[in-house]
Each structure stands twice: as C-alpha cells, then as structure tokens.
PDB file of C-alpha atoms in Angstrom:
ATOM      1  CA  MET A   1      -0.840  25.189  -9.879  1.00  0.00           C
ATOM      2  CA  ASP A   2       0.392  21.849 -11.236  1.00  0.00           C
ATOM      3  CA  LYS A   3      -1.333  18.795  -9.797  1.00  0.00           C
ATOM      4  CA  PHE A   4       1.838  16.687  -9.628  1.00  0.00           C
ATOM      5  CA  LEU A   5       5.496  17.310  -8.877  1.00  0.00           C
ATOM      6  CA  ILE A   6       7.784  14.567 -10.185  1.00  0.00           C
ATOM      7  CA  ASN A   7      11.460  13.958  -9.493  1.00  0.00           C
ATOM      8  CA  ILE A   8      13.232  11.858 -12.136  1.00  0.00           C
ATOM      9  CA  ASN A   9      16.829  11.039 -11.250  1.00  0.00           C
ATOM     10  CA  GLY A  10      17.227  14.326  -9.393  1.00  0.00           C
ATOM     11  CA  GLU A  11      15.411  16.635 -11.832  1.00  0.00           C
ATOM     12  CA  LEU A  12      12.005  18.127 -11.013  1.00  0.00           C
ATOM     13  CA  PHE A  13       9.141  18.264 -13.515  1.00  0.00           C
ATOM     14  CA  ASN A  14       5.407  18.861 -13.621  1.00  0.00           C
ATOM     15  CA  GLU A  15       3.105  16.169 -15.002  1.00  0.00           C
ATOM     16  CA  GLU A  16       3.299  17.518 -18.563  1.00  0.00           C
ATOM     17  CA  LYS A  17       7.079  17.535 -18.807  1.00  0.00           C
ATOM     18  CA  ALA A  18       7.929  14.376 -16.861  1.00  0.00           C
ATOM     19  CA  LYS A  19       9.171  11.756 -19.352  1.00  0.00           C
ATOM     20  CA  ILE A  20      10.891   8.390 -19.168  1.00  0.00           C
ATOM     21  CA  SER A  21      12.300   6.179 -21.923  1.00  0.00           C
ATOM     22  CA  VAL A  22      10.000   3.653 -23.605  1.00  0.00           C
ATOM     23  CA  PHE A  23      12.923   1.240 -23.166  1.00  0.00           C
ATOM     24  CA  ASP A  24      12.792   1.465 -19.381  1.00  0.00           C
ATOM     25  CA  ARG A  25      12.449  -2.045 -17.944  1.00  0.00           C
ATOM     26  CA  GLY A  26       9.822  -0.893 -15.479  1.00  0.00           C
ATOM     27  CA  PHE A  27       7.660   0.192 -18.415  1.00  0.00           C
ATOM     28  CA  LEU A  28       8.441  -2.847 -20.590  1.00  0.00           C
ATOM     29  CA  TYR A  29       8.328  -5.642 -18.020  1.00  0.00           C
ATOM     30  CA  GLY A  30       7.192  -4.242 -14.668  1.00  0.00           C
ATOM     31  CA  ASP A  31      10.837  -4.736 -13.625  1.00  0.00           C
ATOM     32  CA  SER A  32      10.724  -2.302 -10.735  1.00  0.00           C
ATOM     33  CA  VAL A  33      10.060  -1.860  -7.038  1.00  0.00           C
ATOM     34  CA  TYR A  34       8.201   0.930  -5.329  1.00  0.00           C
ATOM     35  CA  GLU A  35       6.975   2.413  -2.077  1.00  0.00           C
ATOM     36  CA  ALA A  36       3.978   4.633  -1.383  1.00  0.00           C
ATOM     37  CA  THR A  37       3.839   6.920   1.618  1.00  0.00           C
ATOM     38  CA  ARG A  38       2.681  10.353   2.699  1.00  0.00           C
ATOM     39  CA  THR A  39       3.800  13.323   4.721  1.00  0.00           C
ATOM     40  CA  PHE A  40       2.253  14.738   7.848  1.00  0.00           C
ATOM     41  CA  ASN A  41       3.059  18.467   7.902  1.00  0.00           C
ATOM     42  CA  ARG A  42       5.993  17.906   5.487  1.00  0.00           C
ATOM     43  CA  ILE A  43       7.449  15.034   7.515  1.00  0.00           C
ATOM     44  CA  PRO A  44       7.490  11.735   5.573  1.00  0.00           C
ATOM     45  CA  PHE A  45       5.701   9.004   7.513  1.00  0.00           C
ATOM     46  CA  ARG A  46       8.120   6.349   8.830  1.00  0.00           C
ATOM     47  CA  ILE A  47      10.429   6.952   5.880  1.00  0.00           C
ATOM     48  CA  GLN A  48      13.253   4.764   7.210  1.00  0.00           C
ATOM     49  CA  HIS A  49      10.835   1.830   7.403  1.00  0.00           C
ATOM     50  CA  HIS A  50       9.709   2.508   3.838  1.00  0.00           C
ATOM     51  CA  LEU A  51      13.335   2.551   2.695  1.00  0.00           C
ATOM     52  CA  ASP A  52      13.910  -0.735   4.536  1.00  0.00           C
ATOM     53  CA  ARG A  53      11.054  -2.280   2.569  1.00  0.00           C
ATOM     54  CA  LEU A  54      12.216  -0.727  -0.710  1.00  0.00           C
ATOM     55  CA  PHE A  55      15.602  -2.378  -0.264  1.00  0.00           C
ATOM     56  CA  PHE A  56      13.919  -5.639   0.804  1.00  0.00           C
ATOM     57  CA  SER A  57      11.832  -5.608  -2.384  1.00  0.00           C
ATOM     58  CA  ALA A  58      14.909  -4.891  -4.512  1.00  0.00           C
ATOM     59  CA  GLN A  59      16.741  -7.790  -2.883  1.00  0.00           C
ATOM     60  CA  LYS A  60      13.798 -10.150  -3.463  1.00  0.00           C
ATOM     61  CA  ILE A  61      13.826  -9.508  -7.229  1.00  0.00           C
ATOM     62  CA  GLU A  62      17.646  -9.278  -7.386  1.00  0.00           C
ATOM     63  CA  LEU A  63      17.543  -5.661  -8.531  1.00  0.00           C
ATOM     64  CA  GLU A  64      21.028  -4.233  -8.105  1.00  0.00           C
ATOM     65  CA  LEU A  65      20.758  -0.686  -6.800  1.00  0.00           C
ATOM     66  CA  THR A  66      22.891   2.065  -8.305  1.00  0.00           C
ATOM     67  CA  TYR A  67      21.464   4.596  -5.842  1.00  0.00           C
ATOM     68  CA  SER A  68      22.528   4.533  -2.206  1.00  0.00           C
ATOM     69  CA  ARG A  69      20.036   4.750   0.637  1.00  0.00           C
ATOM     70  CA  LYS A  70      21.387   8.213   1.473  1.00  0.00           C
ATOM     71  CA  GLU A  71      20.941   9.422  -2.115  1.00  0.00           C
ATOM     72  CA  ILE A  72      17.354   8.156  -2.280  1.00  0.00           C
ATOM     73  CA  LEU A  73      16.475   9.837   1.022  1.00  0.00           C
ATOM     74  CA  GLU A  74      18.059  13.122  -0.097  1.00  0.00           C
ATOM     75  CA  LEU A  75      16.010  13.116  -3.309  1.00  0.00           C
ATOM     76  CA  ILE A  76      12.821  12.338  -1.375  1.00  0.00           C
ATOM     77  CA  LEU A  77      13.465  15.254   0.991  1.00  0.00           C
ATOM     78  CA  GLN A  78      14.374  17.515  -1.945  1.00  0.00           C
ATOM     79  CA  THR A  79      11.049  16.721  -3.591  1.00  0.00           C
ATOM     80  CA  ILE A  80       9.068  17.319  -0.396  1.00  0.00           C
ATOM     81  CA  LYS A  81      10.812  20.660   0.105  1.00  0.00           C
ATOM     82  CA  ALA A  82       9.951  21.730  -3.457  1.00  0.00           C
ATOM     83  CA  SER A  83       6.264  20.843  -3.073  1.00  0.00           C
ATOM     84  CA  PRO A  84       3.878  23.712  -2.264  1.00  0.00           C
ATOM     85  CA  HIS A  85       1.764  21.367  -0.099  1.00  0.00           C
ATOM     86  CA  ASN A  86       2.233  20.350   3.540  1.00  0.00           C
ATOM     87  CA  ASP A  87       0.551  16.948   3.240  1.00  0.00           C
ATOM     88  CA  ILE A  88       1.469  15.032   0.109  1.00  0.00           C
ATOM     89  CA  PHE A  89       1.326  11.518  -1.290  1.00  0.00           C
ATOM     90  CA  LEU A  90       4.639  10.100  -2.522  1.00  0.00           C
ATOM     91  CA  ARG A  91       5.187   7.152  -4.840  1.00  0.00           C
ATOM     92  CA  ILE A  92       8.868   6.182  -4.937  1.00  0.00           C
ATOM     93  CA  ILE A  93       9.776   3.962  -7.905  1.00  0.00           C
ATOM     94  CA  LEU A  94      13.107   2.293  -8.704  1.00  0.00           C
ATOM     95  CA  THR A  95      13.388   0.526 -12.050  1.00  0.00           C
ATOM     96  CA  ARG A  96      16.226  -1.716 -13.181  1.00  0.00           C
ATOM     97  CA  GLY A  97      16.963   0.896 -15.840  1.00  0.00           C
ATOM     98  CA  THR A  98      16.738   1.139 -19.632  1.00  0.00           C
ATOM     99  CA  ASN A  99      17.498  -1.670 -22.072  1.00  0.00           C
ATOM    100  CA  ILE A 100      17.540  -0.667 -25.729  1.00  0.00           C
ATOM    101  CA  ASP A 101      18.035  -4.260 -26.935  1.00  0.00           C
ATOM    102  CA  LEU A 102      14.555  -5.303 -25.701  1.00  0.00           C
ATOM    103  CA  GLY A 103      16.025  -8.448 -24.166  1.00  0.00           C
ATOM    104  CA  LEU A 104      15.068  -9.930 -20.818  1.00  0.00           C
ATOM    105  CA  ASP A 105      18.666 -10.196 -19.577  1.00  0.00           C
ATOM    106  CA  PRO A 106      18.981  -7.846 -16.558  1.00  0.00           C
ATOM    107  CA  GLU A 107      22.690  -7.460 -17.301  1.00  0.00           C
ATOM    108  CA  LEU A 108      21.784  -5.436 -20.399  1.00  0.00           C
ATOM    109  CA  SER A 109      20.160  -2.698 -18.337  1.00  0.00           C
ATOM    110  CA  SER A 110      21.708   0.653 -17.477  1.00  0.00           C
ATOM    111  CA  LYS A 111      21.704   2.315 -14.054  1.00  0.00           C
ATOM    112  CA  ASN A 112      18.431   2.516 -12.148  1.00  0.00           C
ATOM    113  CA  ASN A 113      15.811   5.118 -12.870  1.00  0.00           C
ATOM    114  CA  LEU A 114      14.493   6.709  -9.673  1.00  0.00           C
ATOM    115  CA  ILE A 115      11.111   8.381  -9.989  1.00  0.00           C
ATOM    116  CA  ILE A 116       9.336  10.162  -7.124  1.00  0.00           C
ATOM    117  CA  ILE A 117       5.765  11.206  -7.908  1.00  0.00           C
ATOM    118  CA  THR A 118       3.977  13.553  -5.506  1.00  0.00           C
ATOM    119  CA  LYS A 119       0.556  15.143  -5.252  1.00  0.00           C
ATOM    120  CA  ALA A 120      -1.489  16.807  -2.529  1.00  0.00           C
ATOM    121  CA  ILE A 121      -3.282  14.475  -0.130  1.00  0.00           C
ATOM    122  CA  THR A 122      -7.048  14.736  -0.431  1.00  0.00           C
ATOM    123  CA  PRO A 123      -9.116  13.959   2.687  1.00  0.00           C
ATOM    124  CA  ASN A 124     -11.096  10.723   2.757  1.00  0.00           C
ATOM    125  CA  PRO A 125     -14.765  11.238   1.800  1.00  0.00           C
ATOM    126  CA  ASP A 126     -16.999  11.644   4.853  1.00  0.00           C
ATOM    127  CA  TRP A 127     -19.165   8.687   3.818  1.00  0.00           C
ATOM    128  CA  TRP A 128     -16.241   6.291   4.303  1.00  0.00           C
ATOM    129  CA  LEU A 129     -16.634   6.802   8.065  1.00  0.00           C
ATOM    130  CA  THR A 130     -20.409   7.251   8.223  1.00  0.00           C
ATOM    131  CA  LYS A 131     -21.410   4.474   5.830  1.00  0.00           C
ATOM    132  CA  GLY A 132     -18.331   2.289   5.342  1.00  0.00           C
ATOM    133  CA  LEU A 133     -17.087   0.371   2.311  1.00  0.00           C
ATOM    134  CA  SER A 134     -18.484  -2.583   0.393  1.00  0.00           C
ATOM    135  CA  MET A 135     -16.062  -5.332  -0.687  1.00  0.00           C
ATOM    136  CA  ILE A 136     -16.136  -8.704  -2.427  1.00  0.00           C
ATOM    137  CA  PHE A 137     -13.808 -11.713  -2.400  1.00  0.00           C
ATOM    138  CA  HIS A 138     -11.459 -12.366  -5.315  1.00  0.00           C
ATOM    139  CA  ASN A 139      -9.489 -15.584  -5.769  1.00  0.00           C
ATOM    140  CA  LYS A 140      -5.818 -15.021  -6.564  1.00  0.00           C
ATOM    141  CA  LYS A 141      -4.218 -17.091  -9.307  1.00  0.00           C
ATOM    142  CA  SER A 142      -0.719 -16.736  -7.871  1.00  0.00           C
ATOM    143  CA  SER A 143       0.412 -18.697  -4.833  1.00  0.00           C
ATOM    144  CA  GLU A 144       3.033 -16.507  -3.161  1.00  0.00           C
ATOM    145  CA  ARG A 145       3.899 -17.266   0.422  1.00  0.00           C
ATOM    146  CA  GLY A 146       5.656 -15.132   3.015  1.00  0.00           C
ATOM    147  CA  PRO A 147       5.933 -11.313   3.078  1.00  0.00           C
ATOM    148  CA  LEU A 148       5.579  -9.917  -0.445  1.00  0.00           C
ATOM    149  CA  PRO A 149       7.871  -7.381  -2.156  1.00  0.00           C
ATOM    150  CA  LYS A 150       6.295  -4.273  -3.692  1.00  0.00           C
ATOM    151  CA  THR A 151       6.982  -4.546  -7.409  1.00  0.00           C
ATOM    152  CA  GLY A 152       5.657  -3.146 -10.677  1.00  0.00           C
ATOM    153  CA  LYS A 153       3.842  -6.439 -11.245  1.00  0.00           C
ATOM    154  CA  TYR A 154       0.309  -5.287 -10.445  1.00  0.00           C
ATOM    155  CA  LEU A 155      -1.960  -6.754 -13.104  1.00  0.00           C
ATOM    156  CA  GLU A 156      -3.660  -9.244 -10.778  1.00  0.00           C
ATOM    157  CA  ASN A 157      -4.563  -6.450  -8.358  1.00  0.00           C
ATOM    158  CA  ILE A 158      -5.830  -4.262 -11.197  1.00  0.00           C
ATOM    159  CA  LEU A 159      -8.126  -7.023 -12.454  1.00  0.00           C
ATOM    160  CA  ALA A 160      -9.353  -7.704  -8.907  1.00  0.00           C
ATOM    161  CA  TYR A 161     -10.152  -4.016  -8.427  1.00  0.00           C
ATOM    162  CA  LYS A 162     -11.895  -3.911 -11.824  1.00  0.00           C
ATOM    163  CA  ASP A 163     -13.944  -6.972 -10.858  1.00  0.00           C
ATOM    164  CA  ALA A 164     -15.058  -5.264  -7.639  1.00  0.00           C
ATOM    165  CA  THR A 165     -16.055  -1.958  -9.189  1.00  0.00           C
ATOM    166  CA  GLU A 166     -17.961  -3.673 -12.001  1.00  0.00           C
ATOM    167  CA  LYS A 167     -19.991  -5.459  -9.308  1.00  0.00           C
ATOM    168  CA  GLY A 168     -20.695  -2.234  -7.441  1.00  0.00           C
ATOM    169  CA  ALA A 169     -18.158  -2.778  -4.642  1.00  0.00           C
ATOM    170  CA  PHE A 170     -15.360  -0.490  -3.500  1.00  0.00           C
ATOM    171  CA  ASP A 171     -12.580  -3.088  -3.736  1.00  0.00           C
ATOM    172  CA  SER A 172     -11.743  -6.783  -3.621  1.00  0.00           C
ATOM    173  CA  ILE A 173     -10.512  -8.876  -0.715  1.00  0.00           C
ATOM    174  CA  MET A 174      -7.834 -11.171  -2.131  1.00  0.00           C
ATOM    175  CA  VAL A 175      -7.944 -14.892  -1.292  1.00  0.00           C
ATOM    176  CA  ASN A 176      -4.901 -17.106  -1.936  1.00  0.00           C
ATOM    177  CA  THR A 177      -4.886 -20.555  -3.532  1.00  0.00           C
ATOM    178  CA  ALA A 178      -5.052 -22.184  -0.077  1.00  0.00           C
ATOM    179  CA  GLY A 179      -8.335 -20.380   0.625  1.00  0.00           C
ATOM    180  CA  HIS A 180      -6.857 -17.866   3.068  1.00  0.00           C
ATOM    181  CA  VAL A 181      -7.716 -14.171   2.971  1.00  0.00           C
ATOM    182  CA  THR A 182      -4.657 -12.004   2.295  1.00  0.00           C
ATOM    183  CA  GLU A 183      -5.369  -8.293   1.701  1.00  0.00           C
ATOM    184  CA  GLY A 184      -7.160  -5.677  -0.379  1.00  0.00           C
ATOM    185  CA  THR A 185      -5.732  -4.654  -3.740  1.00  0.00           C
ATOM    186  CA  THR A 186      -3.933  -1.670  -2.186  1.00  0.00           C
ATOM    187  CA  SER A 187      -4.515  -2.179   1.522  1.00  0.00           C
ATOM    188  CA  ASN A 188      -4.222  -4.555   4.439  1.00  0.00           C
ATOM    189  CA  ILE A 189      -7.425  -5.974   5.864  1.00  0.00           C
ATOM    190  CA  TRP A 190      -8.563  -6.596   9.437  1.00  0.00           C
ATOM    191  CA  MET A 191     -11.520  -8.015  11.311  1.00  0.00           C
ATOM    192  CA  ILE A 192     -12.738  -7.831  14.896  1.00  0.00           C
ATOM    193  CA  LYS A 193     -14.519 -10.688  16.636  1.00  0.00           C
ATOM    194  CA  ASP A 194     -15.397 -10.733  20.344  1.00  0.00           C
ATOM    195  CA  ASN A 195     -13.158  -7.657  20.896  1.00  0.00           C
ATOM    196  CA  ILE A 196     -10.098  -9.410  19.434  1.00  0.00           C
ATOM    197  CA  ILE A 197      -8.427  -7.768  16.417  1.00  0.00           C
ATOM    198  CA  TYR A 198      -7.354 -10.164  13.667  1.00  0.00           C
ATOM    199  CA  THR A 199      -5.294  -9.664  10.516  1.00  0.00           C
ATOM    200  CA  PRO A 200      -4.000 -12.233   7.996  1.00  0.00           C
ATOM    201  CA  SER A 201      -0.592 -13.768   8.617  1.00  0.00           C
ATOM    202  CA  LEU A 202       2.303 -12.554   6.474  1.00  0.00           C
ATOM    203  CA  GLN A 203       2.998 -16.197   5.650  1.00  0.00           C
ATOM    204  CA  ASP A 204      -0.205 -16.337   3.591  1.00  0.00           C
ATOM    205  CA  GLY A 205       1.314 -13.939   1.043  1.00  0.00           C
ATOM    206  CA  VAL A 206       0.576 -10.532   2.526  1.00  0.00           C
ATOM    207  CA  LEU A 207       2.313  -7.230   1.961  1.00  0.00           C
ATOM    208  CA  ASP A 208       3.829  -6.106   5.266  1.00  0.00           C
ATOM    209  CA  GLY A 209       2.189  -2.682   5.166  1.00  0.00           C
ATOM    210  CA  LEU A 210       3.665   0.121   7.242  1.00  0.00           C
ATOM    211  CA  THR A 211       0.247   1.116   8.575  1.00  0.00           C
ATOM    212  CA  ARG A 212      -0.288  -2.559   9.422  1.00  0.00           C
ATOM    213  CA  LYS A 213       3.019  -2.609  11.280  1.00  0.00           C
ATOM    214  CA  THR A 214       2.174   0.653  13.059  1.00  0.00           C
ATOM    215  CA  LEU A 215      -1.225  -0.629  14.160  1.00  0.00           C
ATOM    216  CA  ILE A 216       0.313  -3.822  15.551  1.00  0.00           C
ATOM    217  CA  GLN A 217       2.847  -1.739  17.476  1.00  0.00           C
ATOM    218  CA  MET A 218       0.081   0.540  18.745  1.00  0.00           C
ATOM    219  CA  ALA A 219      -2.042  -2.416  19.849  1.00  0.00           C
ATOM    220  CA  ASP A 220       0.888  -3.887  21.755  1.00  0.00           C
ATOM    221  CA  ARG A 221       1.591  -0.615  23.566  1.00  0.00           C
ATOM    222  CA  ASN A 222      -2.069  -0.270  24.530  1.00  0.00           C
ATOM    223  CA  ASN A 223      -2.532  -3.917  25.594  1.00  0.00           C
ATOM    224  CA  LEU A 224      -5.108  -4.592  22.881  1.00  0.00           C
ATOM    225  CA  MET A 225      -5.701  -8.222  21.935  1.00  0.00           C
ATOM    226  CA  LEU A 226      -4.444  -8.759  18.383  1.00  0.00           C
ATOM    227  CA  GLN A 227      -3.650 -11.918  16.444  1.00  0.00           C
ATOM    228  CA  GLU A 228      -1.904 -12.468  13.094  1.00  0.00           C
ATOM    229  CA  ILE A 229      -3.290 -15.785  11.849  1.00  0.00           C
ATOM    230  CA  SER A 230      -4.629 -17.491   8.727  1.00  0.00           C
ATOM    231  CA  LEU A 231      -8.214 -16.363   8.132  1.00  0.00           C
ATOM    232  CA  THR A 232     -10.923 -17.623   5.789  1.00  0.00           C
ATOM    233  CA  GLN A 233     -13.789 -16.003   3.943  1.00  0.00           C
ATOM    234  CA  GLU A 234     -16.140 -17.503   6.536  1.00  0.00           C
ATOM    235  CA  ASP A 235     -14.190 -15.779   9.316  1.00  0.00           C
ATOM    236  CA  PHE A 236     -14.736 -12.397   7.688  1.00  0.00           C
ATOM    237  CA  LEU A 237     -18.394 -13.078   6.932  1.00  0.00           C
ATOM    238  CA  GLY A 238     -18.886 -13.833  10.630  1.00  0.00           C
ATOM    239  CA  ALA A 239     -16.910 -10.844  11.917  1.00  0.00           C
ATOM    240  CA  ASP A 240     -18.346  -8.195  14.232  1.00  0.00           C
ATOM    241  CA  GLU A 241     -16.372  -5.452  12.476  1.00  0.00           C
ATOM    242  CA  CYS A 242     -14.009  -5.136   9.532  1.00  0.00           C
ATOM    243  CA  PHE A 243     -11.695  -2.415   8.214  1.00  0.00           C
ATOM    244  CA  ILE A 244      -8.823  -1.783   5.816  1.00  0.00           C
ATOM    245  CA  THR A 245      -5.603   0.147   6.363  1.00  0.00           C
ATOM    246  CA  SER A 246      -3.101   1.936   4.156  1.00  0.00           C
ATOM    247  CA  THR A 247      -0.703   4.821   4.610  1.00  0.00           C
ATOM    248  CA  THR A 248      -2.790   7.201   2.514  1.00  0.00           C
ATOM    249  CA  ARG A 249      -6.231   6.112   3.782  1.00  0.00           C
ATOM    250  CA  ASN A 250      -5.417   5.412   7.459  1.00  0.00           C
ATOM    251  CA  LEU A 251      -8.233   3.114   8.753  1.00  0.00           C
ATOM    252  CA  VAL A 252     -11.500   2.786   6.832  1.00  0.00           C
ATOM    253  CA  PRO A 253     -14.490   0.692   7.992  1.00  0.00           C
ATOM    254  CA  VAL A 254     -15.820  -2.122   5.792  1.00  0.00           C
ATOM    255  CA  THR A 255     -19.530  -2.662   6.411  1.00  0.00           C
ATOM    256  CA  ILE A 256     -20.580  -4.964   3.559  1.00  0.00           C
ATOM    257  CA  ILE A 257     -18.835  -8.105   2.258  1.00  0.00           C
ATOM    258  CA  GLU A 258     -20.353 -10.032  -0.649  1.00  0.00           C
ATOM    259  CA  GLY A 259     -23.567  -8.052  -0.236  1.00  0.00           C
ATOM    260  CA  ARG A 260     -23.930  -9.120   3.403  1.00  0.00           C
ATOM    261  CA  PRO A 261     -23.675  -6.683   6.332  1.00  0.00           C
ATOM    262  CA  VAL A 262     -20.677  -6.943   8.627  1.00  0.00           C
ATOM    263  CA  GLY A 263     -22.052  -6.964  12.177  1.00  0.00           C
ATOM    264  CA  ASN A 264     -24.926  -4.482  12.259  1.00  0.00           C
ATOM    265  CA  GLY A 265     -23.937  -3.055   8.869  1.00  0.00           C
ATOM    266  CA  LEU A 266     -22.576   0.200  10.305  1.00  0.00           C
ATOM    267  CA  PRO A 267     -18.977   1.343  10.889  1.00  0.00           C
ATOM    268  CA  GLY A 268     -17.849  -0.473  14.020  1.00  0.00           C
ATOM    269  CA  LYS A 269     -17.416   1.316  17.331  1.00  0.00           C
ATOM    270  CA  LYS A 270     -14.053  -0.337  17.980  1.00  0.00           C
ATOM    271  CA  THR A 271     -12.888   0.446  14.436  1.00  0.00           C
ATOM    272  CA  LEU A 272     -13.606   4.146  14.936  1.00  0.00           C
ATOM    273  CA  GLU A 273     -11.878   4.040  18.337  1.00  0.00           C
ATOM    274  CA  LEU A 274      -8.829   2.457  16.668  1.00  0.00           C
ATOM    275  CA  LEU A 275      -8.818   5.181  14.004  1.00  0.00           C
ATOM    276  CA  LYS A 276      -8.797   7.905  16.649  1.00  0.00           C
ATOM    277  CA  MET A 277      -6.072   6.107  18.581  1.00  0.00           C
ATOM    278  CA  TYR A 278      -4.040   5.587  15.393  1.00  0.00           C
ATOM    279  CA  LEU A 279      -4.170   9.261  14.380  1.00  0.00           C
ATOM    280  CA  GLU A 280      -3.068  10.278  17.867  1.00  0.00           C
ATOM    281  CA  PHE A 281      -0.302   7.665  17.762  1.00  0.00           C
ATOM    282  CA  VAL A 282       1.163   8.761  14.398  1.00  0.00           C
ATOM    283  CA  SER A 283       1.022  12.429  15.402  1.00  0.00           C
ATOM    284  CA  LEU A 284       3.611  11.615  18.072  1.00  0.00           C
ATOM    285  CA  GLN A 285       5.984   9.784  15.729  1.00  0.00           C
TER     286      GLN A 285
END
C-alpha cells in the first residue's frame, strides 16, 4: 500500500508519481499558502474553519485564487473518499502558480496549483503523555504582529526546530523581538498557573490555530478560566504546567523548558484532564 495519496489539481497520484513544475512559485519562492488538518473517521476536522483561514492567508499575501471555495472543498472530499484510511492527515497547499520567466512579478504566474497531500494518522507515542516533551526558547528574527497567515515561508521555523533537536529538545518555543513568547514551530503553546490557563495573544504574532480556537471555545463552555495575554520566558519557566496543541497532535504535555522542570517535571494533572475533555469535545463536532 502506498504511504501517501496526493491530489494535484484534481488528479490523484501516489508519492512516486506526484510531480509539480520546477517553475512553480511555491517551489521557487515559497509563494503559497497552506492548511494542515486531519480526519476523524473520514470527517475532516472543522474544515470550514480551515478554509476560512486558507482564504485569510491568501488575502494577506494578495494571492488571487483561481479555485473557488466549493471546488477546493470538493477536491478535499474526493481525496478523503479515495484514501483507504479512516483517519488521515491532510496538507492543503495553494501556490500562485507557475512562472516560466523566473521573475518575481506575480502577474506572470498562471492559475493556482492546488495540492492535497494525505497520509494515515499515526498515534502519538505513549511517552508523550507519560514523560512529556522537552523544549527550548528560540528568538525570532522577524517581528510580525497580529494573527499570522500560513504560508510557504517556513525557513525560520525549520532552523528553530533544527536548533532544538541539536540541543536534545523536542522543539523550540518561539520568542518575538519584543521578548514575548509566541508558539512552537508547528504548534500553539499554553501554560497553567494557579489553575488559570494562559496562551499567547494573537497580537504578538501567533498563528490562530484551529485546535487553539477549539480549546478556547471548550474552556468557555465549561467555565474554565483562560486568558490570552502577552507572556514572557519567565512566565513559562514559572508555570505549574505547560502543553502544546496542534490538529494532528491534539494536546501534548511539556515537562522541561531550557533543561528545567515545569512544575514537578511530570505531565500536569490539569493538562491531562484538558486532553480528555478536548477529545470528548471534538468527538461531538
């Protein structure tokens, strides 16, 4: 069985036959937007919200879409239907198109290329919940403010992840030029102090993750105390508990930051309660 199923502009391929032009602007310049989500029993998780953010990202980088929202959704559903797996990861990519003149001018590009890459979801390793993750801080060189678009520009995150793994950590916690914590390289980050849940403000340059949004909604419905505010490295080093969230990972405890234990150094009780509550919550969506 093929590991991946890929839809390129409506045609399905396995990983060996999926090809795209070397003149595609996403390949040449990172001139693209994307979304990453998953299915639960063949149902794409909050797909309308992901499409909202895809269109938001396209608007932010002035990427004119030649695919309609309806067409994109139909191709996503077509790909899910063709997959042999019930629970799959999906990466939905829209590039500005191909440009055989190698110029930067967006007007020289053709229609968008829409690529949907899927693979089976693999369960999180057991040790993530029994031991927790180790993370380090990484200072960002860029100074974005406000909710971020999801684009093909990912080099800073790649280098931050590389920095973490070379130092024996799982991932980096990004810190903006104002000294405020923002997120992980592919996740949102949270801390708990005195039974209050905290997560960095979108205005500090944070991706408005769909799992983040879902958790905030869940907290509100369950009368949990939650604040979106600017947070510093010192705040996280003094936290009782810490965890990351993403659509594919759900909630994962962070137990070590910069080599120092978070709280008692074990996955937090409230974090694990939130994970259970979250899984029950999304099963009803």
